[in-house]
Amino acid sequence: MKTALVNGFVIDGTIGCKAEKADVLIQDGRLMFIGDASKKSMEGYELIDCTGKYIMPGLINMHAHLFGTGKPSKILGGGGLQKAVLGFIKTAPGRKVLDSLVASSVEAELDSGVTTLRSVGDFHNSDLRIRDKVKAGKLPGPRMYCSGTAITVPGGHGDGNFAETGATPEELVRLVQQHADDGVDFIKICVTGGVMDATEKGSPGELKMSLEQTKAVCEKAHEFGLKVASHTESPAGMEVAIEGGVDTIEHGAPFDEQHAAILRERKGGVILTFTPALPLARLSPEITKLSELCVYNSEVVMEGMREGGKMAEKAGIPIGLGTDASCPFATQYNMWREVCYYHKLMEATPDKAIYAATLSNAKILGVDEITGSVEEGKFADLLVLNENPLKDLTAMREPFAVLKEGQIRYPKLKKNKEMEQELDQLYDSL
């Protein structure tokens, strides 16, 4: 298969990049040539006129759950309805419904411009099943790296729903072994609680896993060559996660120079997820369907995440971005919003924001040799946009086309108009 994107402007995804006039020649899913194609033979190529359009790397969503739509629901708060739903998805019919929902999620991620995705905790290994179908060409979706279910401790984040639970280091090690046997790409743990786990104002991110438990998981995972990602939302959690051997901090919080040095030496990263934190903190609880307590603590988490991100940047620790999709107001089609939030909340220039969502994410994931930038030899994972995202990052909102390994799609996404309106107003207020 040969495709030529001609007369467009290329944004390669590196820091300091500019929109440069160039043609892009694709063969067998790879970027074979970037430059003036008039000097090359294009015999046998399918020509796609990109006059006035902008070609950038496909987005990489480093933190997504695939079992939900992002629509606010009282189910997230627990209770009898949540219990009934959790019971249903354990059944054969429930598993089919779950897999159908996950398949729909990954297709929406792809059509929104996400060409590589990291799934960080889903029910009953549904993400692994859909990953394998996408890899086999049976379903459309991004390139997927999946953790299967998360691993937590009694009373920890995810206990009783999307995570499997072990109390002792030995039980946690057995869970890592089982996950490795299931074919996961990495291990996800929950060192701290989350916003909805907190029982008091100002105390989200309560420490749940001990240093001994965290070390047990990380050492076993590293034996299998698997990296460990940790849900971590407090300074105390940062200390345990980093000292325990975690490779990527998910969400984040403030931490000191000593722990920054450890994480930097480990070549770890910090994955920021403003997509749910901002609306949960700033929108009315009548809209988010959360309690006043959750709204207050969401602000605490968001500010802690921003401070932790600033510390990571100063320490030279790579920053990545993810949406935490499936959380309230975190849809499967709004990775572009995470880039915009990073731009505003972290005061990053547009080129640095694009870099964080593409090449930096690829480096943290360890796939920068194959994707993450518009570079000859890499996979043709691309977005084609109608406007220049370096001038206005919202240009990523409605891609003209999305290419994954050279396969082109012209997306027509179905979006929740009410949620989009609320999120637009929130963004305009920043």
Short mmCIF file of C-alpha atoms in Angstrom, two decimals:
data_model
loop_
_atom_site.label_atom_id
_atom_site.label_comp_id
_atom_site.label_asym_id
_atom_site.label_seq_id
_atom_site.Cartn_x
_atom_site.Cartn_y
_atom_site.Cartn_z
CA MET A 1 0.00 0.00 0.00
CA LYS A 2 1.37 3.41 -1.05
CA THR A 3 -0.13 6.74 -0.01
CA ALA A 4 1.13 10.27 -0.60
CA LEU A 5 -0.06 13.24 1.45
CA VAL A 6 0.84 16.13 -0.84
CA ASN A 7 1.00 19.92 -0.49
CA GLY A 8 0.56 19.93 3.30
CA PHE A 9 2.49 21.44 6.20
CA VAL A 10 4.33 19.02 8.48
CA ILE A 11 4.66 19.51 12.26
CA ASP A 12 7.11 16.83 13.35
CA GLY A 13 6.30 16.83 17.09
CA THR A 14 9.69 17.87 18.45
CA ILE A 15 10.19 20.81 20.82
CA GLY A 16 10.58 23.98 18.78
CA CYS A 17 8.98 22.44 15.70
CA LYS A 18 7.34 24.62 13.08
CA ALA A 19 4.86 23.93 10.29
CA GLU A 20 7.04 23.17 7.27
CA LYS A 21 5.72 22.71 3.73
CA ALA A 22 6.34 19.08 2.74
CA ASP A 23 4.86 16.00 1.13
CA VAL A 24 4.67 12.72 3.03
CA LEU A 25 5.12 9.40 1.24
CA ILE A 26 3.87 6.28 3.02
CA GLN A 27 4.56 2.69 2.06
CA ASP A 28 3.49 -0.43 3.96
CA GLY A 29 2.50 1.67 6.95
CA ARG A 30 5.84 3.48 7.27
CA LEU A 31 6.94 7.04 6.58
CA MET A 32 9.28 6.57 3.65
CA PHE A 33 9.92 10.17 2.60
CA ILE A 34 9.18 13.66 3.95
CA GLY A 35 10.04 16.56 1.67
CA ASP A 36 9.47 17.73 -1.89
CA ALA A 37 7.86 14.73 -3.56
CA SER A 38 8.16 16.27 -7.00
CA LYS A 39 11.73 15.00 -6.90
CA LYS A 40 10.47 11.47 -6.23
CA SER A 41 8.58 9.05 -8.37
CA MET A 42 5.02 8.73 -7.06
CA GLU A 43 3.95 6.08 -9.51
CA GLY A 44 1.54 3.70 -7.80
CA TYR A 45 0.79 6.07 -4.89
CA GLU A 46 -2.71 7.07 -3.88
CA LEU A 47 -2.54 10.86 -3.77
CA ILE A 48 -4.35 12.76 -1.01
CA ASP A 49 -4.38 16.53 -1.51
CA CYS A 50 -3.50 18.23 1.79
CA THR A 51 -3.34 21.76 0.47
CA GLY A 52 -3.83 24.13 3.41
CA LYS A 53 -3.79 21.23 5.88
CA TYR A 54 -1.40 20.34 8.70
CA ILE A 55 0.13 16.92 9.33
CA MET A 56 1.27 16.09 12.87
CA PRO A 57 2.00 12.94 14.88
CA GLY A 58 -0.91 10.89 16.15
CA LEU A 59 -1.69 11.53 19.81
CA ILE A 60 -0.66 9.06 22.49
CA ASN A 61 -3.07 8.69 25.41
CA MET A 62 -0.97 7.39 28.29
CA HIS A 63 -3.75 6.97 30.82
CA ALA A 64 -7.18 5.68 29.87
CA HIS A 65 -9.79 3.31 31.22
CA LEU A 66 -11.97 1.86 28.49
CA PHE A 67 -15.08 0.69 30.31
CA GLY A 68 -16.95 4.03 30.38
CA THR A 69 -18.09 6.99 28.32
CA GLY A 70 -17.27 9.82 30.72
CA LYS A 71 -20.92 10.66 31.26
CA PRO A 72 -21.50 11.52 34.94
CA SER A 73 -23.37 8.82 36.84
CA LYS A 74 -24.38 8.09 40.41
CA ILE A 75 -23.08 4.55 39.84
CA LEU A 76 -19.55 5.85 40.39
CA GLY A 77 -20.44 6.73 43.97
CA GLY A 78 -21.13 3.12 44.95
CA GLY A 79 -24.32 1.69 46.38
CA GLY A 80 -26.71 -1.00 45.26
CA LEU A 81 -26.81 0.00 41.59
CA GLN A 82 -23.02 -0.18 41.29
CA LYS A 83 -23.06 -3.56 43.00
CA ALA A 84 -25.66 -4.85 40.53
CA VAL A 85 -23.65 -3.61 37.53
CA LEU A 86 -20.44 -5.17 38.87
CA GLY A 87 -22.27 -8.44 39.36
CA PHE A 88 -23.69 -8.38 35.83
CA ILE A 89 -20.34 -7.89 34.08
CA LYS A 90 -19.06 -11.07 35.73
CA THR A 91 -21.63 -13.07 33.79
CA ALA A 92 -21.24 -14.30 30.19
CA PRO A 93 -23.83 -11.82 28.82
CA GLY A 94 -22.24 -9.06 30.92
CA ARG A 95 -18.82 -9.82 29.53
CA LYS A 96 -20.17 -9.42 25.99
CA VAL A 97 -21.67 -6.04 26.89
CA LEU A 98 -18.39 -4.99 28.53
CA ASP A 99 -16.29 -6.03 25.56
CA SER A 100 -18.65 -4.20 23.20
CA LEU A 101 -18.29 -1.03 25.25
CA VAL A 102 -14.49 -1.31 25.31
CA ALA A 103 -14.41 -1.91 21.54
CA SER A 104 -16.52 1.21 21.04
CA SER A 105 -14.16 3.17 23.28
CA VAL A 106 -11.01 2.25 21.39
CA GLU A 107 -12.63 3.11 18.06
CA ALA A 108 -13.60 6.53 19.45
CA GLU A 109 -10.05 7.03 20.72
CA LEU A 110 -8.69 6.30 17.25
CA ASP A 111 -11.15 8.53 15.45
CA SER A 112 -10.33 11.39 17.82
CA GLY A 113 -6.66 11.20 16.85
CA VAL A 114 -5.20 8.76 19.38
CA THR A 115 -3.04 6.28 17.49
CA THR A 116 -1.34 4.75 20.56
CA LEU A 117 -3.07 4.12 23.87
CA ARG A 118 -2.12 2.83 27.29
CA SER A 119 -4.99 1.20 29.21
CA VAL A 120 -4.38 1.47 32.95
CA GLY A 121 -6.99 -0.74 34.58
CA ASP A 122 -10.13 -2.31 33.18
CA PHE A 123 -12.60 -4.92 34.34
CA HIS A 124 -11.86 -8.61 33.92
CA ASN A 125 -9.07 -8.18 31.34
CA SER A 126 -11.49 -6.71 28.82
CA ASP A 127 -8.73 -4.42 27.57
CA LEU A 128 -6.47 -7.40 26.84
CA ARG A 129 -9.15 -9.13 24.80
CA ILE A 130 -9.87 -6.05 22.71
CA ARG A 131 -6.13 -5.31 22.35
CA ASP A 132 -5.60 -8.72 20.80
CA LYS A 133 -8.50 -8.23 18.38
CA VAL A 134 -7.20 -4.83 17.33
CA LYS A 135 -3.72 -6.29 16.85
CA ALA A 136 -5.19 -9.07 14.69
CA GLY A 137 -7.04 -6.55 12.53
CA LYS A 138 -10.46 -7.71 13.69
CA LEU A 139 -11.40 -4.37 15.26
CA PRO A 140 -10.37 -0.75 14.62
CA GLY A 141 -8.37 0.91 17.34
CA PRO A 142 -5.07 2.48 18.37
CA ARG A 143 -1.91 0.51 19.11
CA MET A 144 -2.66 -0.68 22.65
CA TYR A 145 -0.57 -1.36 25.74
CA CYS A 146 -2.65 -2.79 28.56
CA SER A 147 -2.33 -3.57 32.26
CA GLY A 148 -5.41 -5.73 32.62
CA THR A 149 -6.99 -5.17 36.02
CA ALA A 150 -5.25 -2.85 38.45
CA ILE A 151 -3.64 -4.28 41.59
CA THR A 152 -4.57 -2.78 44.96
CA VAL A 153 -4.82 -3.60 48.67
CA PRO A 154 -7.88 -3.94 50.94
CA GLY A 155 -9.54 -0.54 51.14
CA GLY A 156 -7.31 0.78 48.36
CA HIS A 157 -8.30 2.57 45.19
CA GLY A 158 -10.25 0.21 42.95
CA ASP A 159 -10.85 -2.38 45.68
CA GLY A 160 -14.09 -4.17 44.90
CA ASN A 161 -14.46 -2.87 41.35
CA PHE A 162 -11.78 -2.43 38.65
CA ALA A 163 -8.85 -3.82 40.68
CA GLU A 164 -7.78 -7.14 42.15
CA THR A 165 -6.77 -7.10 45.77
CA GLY A 166 -3.94 -8.61 47.78
CA ALA A 167 -3.17 -7.92 51.42
CA THR A 168 0.30 -9.37 51.91
CA PRO A 169 3.42 -9.01 49.77
CA GLU A 170 3.08 -12.70 48.89
CA GLU A 171 -0.50 -12.24 47.68
CA LEU A 172 0.50 -9.20 45.64
CA VAL A 173 3.38 -11.10 44.05
CA ARG A 174 0.97 -13.87 43.05
CA LEU A 175 -1.24 -11.27 41.37
CA VAL A 176 1.74 -9.97 39.40
CA GLN A 177 2.52 -13.54 38.34
CA GLN A 178 -1.08 -14.03 37.20
CA HIS A 179 -1.04 -10.77 35.27
CA ALA A 180 2.20 -11.77 33.54
CA ASP A 181 0.64 -15.12 32.63
CA ASP A 182 -2.37 -13.24 31.20
CA GLY A 183 -0.07 -11.33 28.85
CA VAL A 184 -0.22 -7.80 30.23
CA ASP A 185 2.13 -5.13 28.87
CA PHE A 186 2.79 -3.54 32.27
CA ILE A 187 1.49 -3.55 35.84
CA LYS A 188 -0.84 -0.92 37.32
CA ILE A 189 -0.99 -0.46 41.10
CA CYS A 190 -2.76 2.00 43.41
CA VAL A 191 -0.37 3.28 46.06
CA THR A 192 -2.86 5.91 47.23
CA GLY A 193 -6.59 6.38 47.31
CA GLY A 194 -8.42 8.70 44.96
CA VAL A 195 -10.78 11.64 45.11
CA MET A 196 -13.86 9.48 45.60
CA ASP A 197 -12.16 7.38 48.28
CA ALA A 198 -11.51 10.31 50.62
CA THR A 199 -13.72 10.77 53.68
CA GLU A 200 -12.45 14.18 54.77
CA LYS A 201 -11.79 17.51 53.09
CA GLY A 202 -8.18 18.04 52.14
CA SER A 203 -7.17 14.39 52.41
CA PRO A 204 -7.42 12.83 48.94
CA GLY A 205 -4.60 10.50 48.02
CA GLU A 206 -4.49 8.78 51.39
CA LEU A 207 -1.62 6.30 51.49
CA LYS A 208 -2.92 2.74 51.00
CA MET A 209 0.05 0.57 49.98
CA SER A 210 3.06 0.26 52.24
CA LEU A 211 6.62 0.52 51.05
CA GLU A 212 7.03 -3.24 51.58
CA GLN A 213 3.95 -4.02 49.46
CA THR A 214 5.02 -1.63 46.70
CA LYS A 215 8.53 -3.05 46.57
CA ALA A 216 7.18 -6.59 46.36
CA VAL A 217 5.06 -5.72 43.31
CA CYS A 218 7.78 -3.73 41.55
CA GLU A 219 10.52 -6.30 42.09
CA LYS A 220 8.36 -9.12 40.74
CA ALA A 221 7.14 -7.06 37.80
CA HIS A 222 10.70 -6.07 36.89
CA GLU A 223 11.70 -9.74 36.95
CA PHE A 224 9.26 -10.19 34.06
CA GLY A 225 10.52 -7.07 32.29
CA LEU A 226 7.27 -5.27 33.07
CA LYS A 227 7.17 -1.62 34.11
CA VAL A 228 4.93 -0.48 36.95
CA ALA A 229 2.54 2.48 36.84
CA SER A 230 1.07 3.78 40.09
CA HIS A 231 -2.05 5.79 40.88
CA THR A 232 -0.48 8.36 43.22
CA GLU A 233 -2.14 11.55 44.46
CA SER A 234 -0.28 12.75 47.58
CA PRO A 235 3.24 13.62 48.71
CA ALA A 236 3.29 10.58 51.01
CA GLY A 237 2.29 8.40 48.09
CA MET A 238 5.01 9.89 45.92
CA GLU A 239 7.65 8.87 48.47
CA VAL A 240 6.41 5.28 48.73
CA ALA A 241 5.88 4.87 44.98
CA ILE A 242 9.31 6.21 44.04
CA GLU A 243 11.21 4.41 46.80
CA GLY A 244 9.26 1.24 46.04
CA GLY A 245 10.43 1.10 42.41
CA VAL A 246 7.50 2.49 40.40
CA ASP A 247 8.35 3.53 36.84
CA THR A 248 5.57 6.00 36.09
CA ILE A 249 3.63 8.17 38.49
CA GLU A 250 0.02 8.55 37.36
CA HIS A 251 -1.55 11.93 38.26
CA GLY A 252 1.14 13.04 40.72
CA ALA A 253 1.71 15.37 43.67
CA PRO A 254 4.58 17.44 45.07
CA PHE A 255 7.83 15.62 45.85
CA ASP A 256 11.33 16.57 46.92
CA GLU A 257 14.67 16.67 45.10
CA GLN A 258 15.85 13.41 46.66
CA HIS A 259 12.93 11.48 45.18
CA ALA A 260 13.20 13.38 41.91
CA ALA A 261 16.79 12.12 41.61
CA ILE A 262 15.66 8.52 42.20
CA LEU A 263 12.92 8.71 39.57
CA ARG A 264 15.20 10.44 37.08
CA GLU A 265 17.91 7.82 37.57
CA ARG A 266 15.27 5.13 36.96
CA LYS A 267 14.28 6.94 33.75
CA GLY A 268 10.76 7.16 35.05
CA GLY A 269 8.05 9.63 34.11
CA VAL A 270 5.10 11.56 35.48
CA ILE A 271 1.77 11.25 33.66
CA LEU A 272 -0.52 14.23 34.19
CA THR A 273 -4.29 13.85 33.85
CA PHE A 274 -6.04 17.21 34.01
CA THR A 275 -8.99 16.04 31.90
CA PRO A 276 -11.12 14.83 34.83
CA ALA A 277 -9.47 16.87 37.59
CA LEU A 278 -10.32 20.29 36.16
CA PRO A 279 -14.07 19.79 35.53
CA LEU A 280 -14.57 17.85 38.76
CA ALA A 281 -12.93 20.70 40.65
CA ARG A 282 -14.54 23.62 38.86
CA LEU A 283 -17.99 22.48 37.67
CA SER A 284 -21.05 22.44 39.89
CA PRO A 285 -21.69 19.14 41.73
CA GLU A 286 -25.20 19.27 40.26
CA ILE A 287 -23.54 18.79 36.86
CA THR A 288 -20.82 16.32 37.86
CA LYS A 289 -23.12 14.34 40.22
CA LEU A 290 -20.39 14.38 42.85
CA SER A 291 -20.57 15.41 46.49
CA GLU A 292 -19.24 18.73 47.77
CA LEU A 293 -16.48 16.71 49.43
CA CYS A 294 -15.36 15.27 46.09
CA VAL A 295 -15.44 18.69 44.44
CA TYR A 296 -13.26 20.18 47.17
CA ASN A 297 -10.78 17.31 47.05
CA SER A 298 -10.66 17.43 43.25
CA GLU A 299 -9.26 20.95 43.53
CA VAL A 300 -6.66 19.69 46.00
CA VAL A 301 -5.63 16.89 43.63
CA MET A 302 -5.53 19.18 40.60
CA GLU A 303 -3.30 21.74 42.30
CA GLY A 304 -1.08 18.97 43.67
CA MET A 305 -0.79 17.49 40.20
CA ARG A 306 0.15 20.84 38.74
CA GLU A 307 2.78 21.45 41.45
CA GLY A 308 4.18 17.94 41.01
CA GLY A 309 4.36 18.45 37.27
CA LYS A 310 6.29 21.68 37.70
CA MET A 311 8.74 19.92 40.02
CA ALA A 312 9.19 17.09 37.52
CA GLU A 313 9.88 19.54 34.69
CA LYS A 314 12.45 21.40 36.80
CA ALA A 315 14.14 18.10 37.73
CA GLY A 316 14.35 16.95 34.10
CA ILE A 317 11.87 14.11 34.57
CA PRO A 318 9.82 13.38 31.42
CA ILE A 319 6.20 14.53 31.48
CA GLY A 320 3.48 12.56 29.71
CA LEU A 321 -0.23 13.16 29.30
CA GLY A 322 -3.35 11.04 29.56
CA THR A 323 -7.07 11.62 29.90
CA ASP A 324 -8.11 9.18 32.66
CA ALA A 325 -10.97 8.39 30.30
CA SER A 326 -14.11 6.87 31.88
CA CYS A 327 -13.93 9.27 34.82
CA PRO A 328 -16.75 11.85 34.87
CA PHE A 329 -16.31 14.32 32.01
CA ALA A 330 -13.32 12.35 30.67
CA THR A 331 -14.65 10.98 27.38
CA GLN A 332 -12.93 8.63 24.95
CA TYR A 333 -12.59 11.36 22.31
CA ASN A 334 -11.04 14.33 24.10
CA MET A 335 -7.30 13.73 24.30
CA TRP A 336 -6.98 17.04 22.47
CA ARG A 337 -8.43 18.72 25.56
CA GLU A 338 -5.68 17.26 27.76
CA VAL A 339 -3.12 18.89 25.46
CA CYS A 340 -4.96 22.21 25.77
CA TYR A 341 -5.23 21.94 29.56
CA TYR A 342 -1.51 21.22 29.79
CA HIS A 343 -0.84 24.27 27.61
CA LYS A 344 -2.82 26.56 29.93
CA LEU A 345 -2.38 25.05 33.39
CA MET A 346 1.34 24.34 32.99
CA GLU A 347 2.02 27.44 30.87
CA ALA A 348 3.53 25.31 28.11
CA THR A 349 4.00 26.62 24.58
CA PRO A 350 1.92 24.84 21.91
CA ASP A 351 4.96 22.97 20.55
CA LYS A 352 5.83 21.68 24.04
CA ALA A 353 2.22 20.67 24.65
CA ILE A 354 2.15 18.69 21.40
CA TYR A 355 5.52 17.13 22.29
CA ALA A 356 4.17 16.01 25.68
CA ALA A 357 1.25 14.22 24.01
CA THR A 358 3.32 12.63 21.26
CA LEU A 359 7.08 12.12 21.37
CA SER A 360 7.48 12.50 25.15
CA ASN A 361 4.71 9.96 25.72
CA ALA A 362 6.38 7.65 23.20
CA LYS A 363 9.71 7.93 25.01
CA ILE A 364 8.16 7.17 28.40
CA LEU A 365 6.35 4.19 26.89
CA GLY A 366 9.54 3.03 25.17
CA VAL A 367 8.13 3.15 21.63
CA ASP A 368 9.78 6.32 20.31
CA GLU A 369 11.71 4.31 17.71
CA ILE A 370 8.45 3.43 15.97
CA THR A 371 6.06 6.31 16.68
CA GLY A 372 5.61 9.69 18.36
CA SER A 373 6.99 11.98 15.65
CA VAL A 374 6.75 12.55 11.91
CA GLU A 375 10.07 11.02 11.00
CA GLU A 376 11.19 8.83 8.13
CA GLY A 377 11.22 5.15 9.08
CA LYS A 378 8.57 5.42 11.77
CA PHE A 379 5.00 4.21 11.47
CA ALA A 380 2.66 6.57 9.68
CA ASP A 381 0.68 7.44 12.81
CA LEU A 382 -0.65 10.85 11.84
CA LEU A 383 -3.30 13.49 12.26
CA VAL A 384 -4.30 15.66 9.32
CA LEU A 385 -5.86 18.91 10.52
CA ASN A 386 -7.65 21.77 8.81
CA GLU A 387 -5.90 24.44 10.90
CA ASN A 388 -2.46 24.95 12.43
CA PRO A 389 -2.35 23.55 16.02
CA LEU A 390 0.79 25.57 16.75
CA LYS A 391 -1.38 28.68 16.48
CA ASP A 392 -4.45 27.19 18.16
CA LEU A 393 -4.34 23.77 19.81
CA THR A 394 -8.11 23.39 19.49
CA ALA A 395 -7.42 22.66 15.80
CA MET A 396 -7.01 19.04 16.98
CA ARG A 397 -10.66 18.87 17.99
CA GLU A 398 -12.00 17.70 14.63
CA PRO A 399 -9.31 15.88 12.59
CA PHE A 400 -9.76 15.88 8.84
CA ALA A 401 -8.15 12.42 8.80
CA VAL A 402 -6.42 10.01 11.14
CA LEU A 403 -3.79 7.52 9.99
CA LYS A 404 -2.60 4.57 12.02
CA GLU A 405 0.25 2.70 10.35
CA GLY A 406 -0.81 4.30 7.07
CA GLN A 407 -4.44 3.18 7.26
CA ILE A 408 -6.51 6.30 6.73
CA ARG A 409 -9.81 7.07 8.45
CA TYR A 410 -12.12 10.05 7.99
CA PRO A 411 -13.72 10.25 11.44
CA LYS A 412 -17.29 11.14 12.26
CA LEU A 413 -17.46 11.10 16.03
CA LYS A 414 -20.66 11.07 18.06
CA LYS A 415 -20.19 13.38 21.02
CA ASN A 416 -22.20 14.29 24.10
CA LYS A 417 -23.23 17.85 23.24
CA GLU A 418 -24.17 18.82 26.80
CA MET A 419 -20.80 17.73 28.21
CA GLU A 420 -18.92 19.38 25.35
CA GLN A 421 -20.72 22.67 25.99
CA GLU A 422 -19.82 22.59 29.70
CA LEU A 423 -16.19 21.73 28.91
CA ASP A 424 -15.92 24.48 26.29
CA GLN A 425 -17.16 27.07 28.76
CA LEU A 426 -14.74 25.77 31.39
CA TYR A 427 -11.80 25.98 28.99
CA ASP A 428 -12.71 29.50 27.95
CA SER A 429 -12.64 30.53 31.61
CA LEU A 430 -9.02 29.44 32.13
#
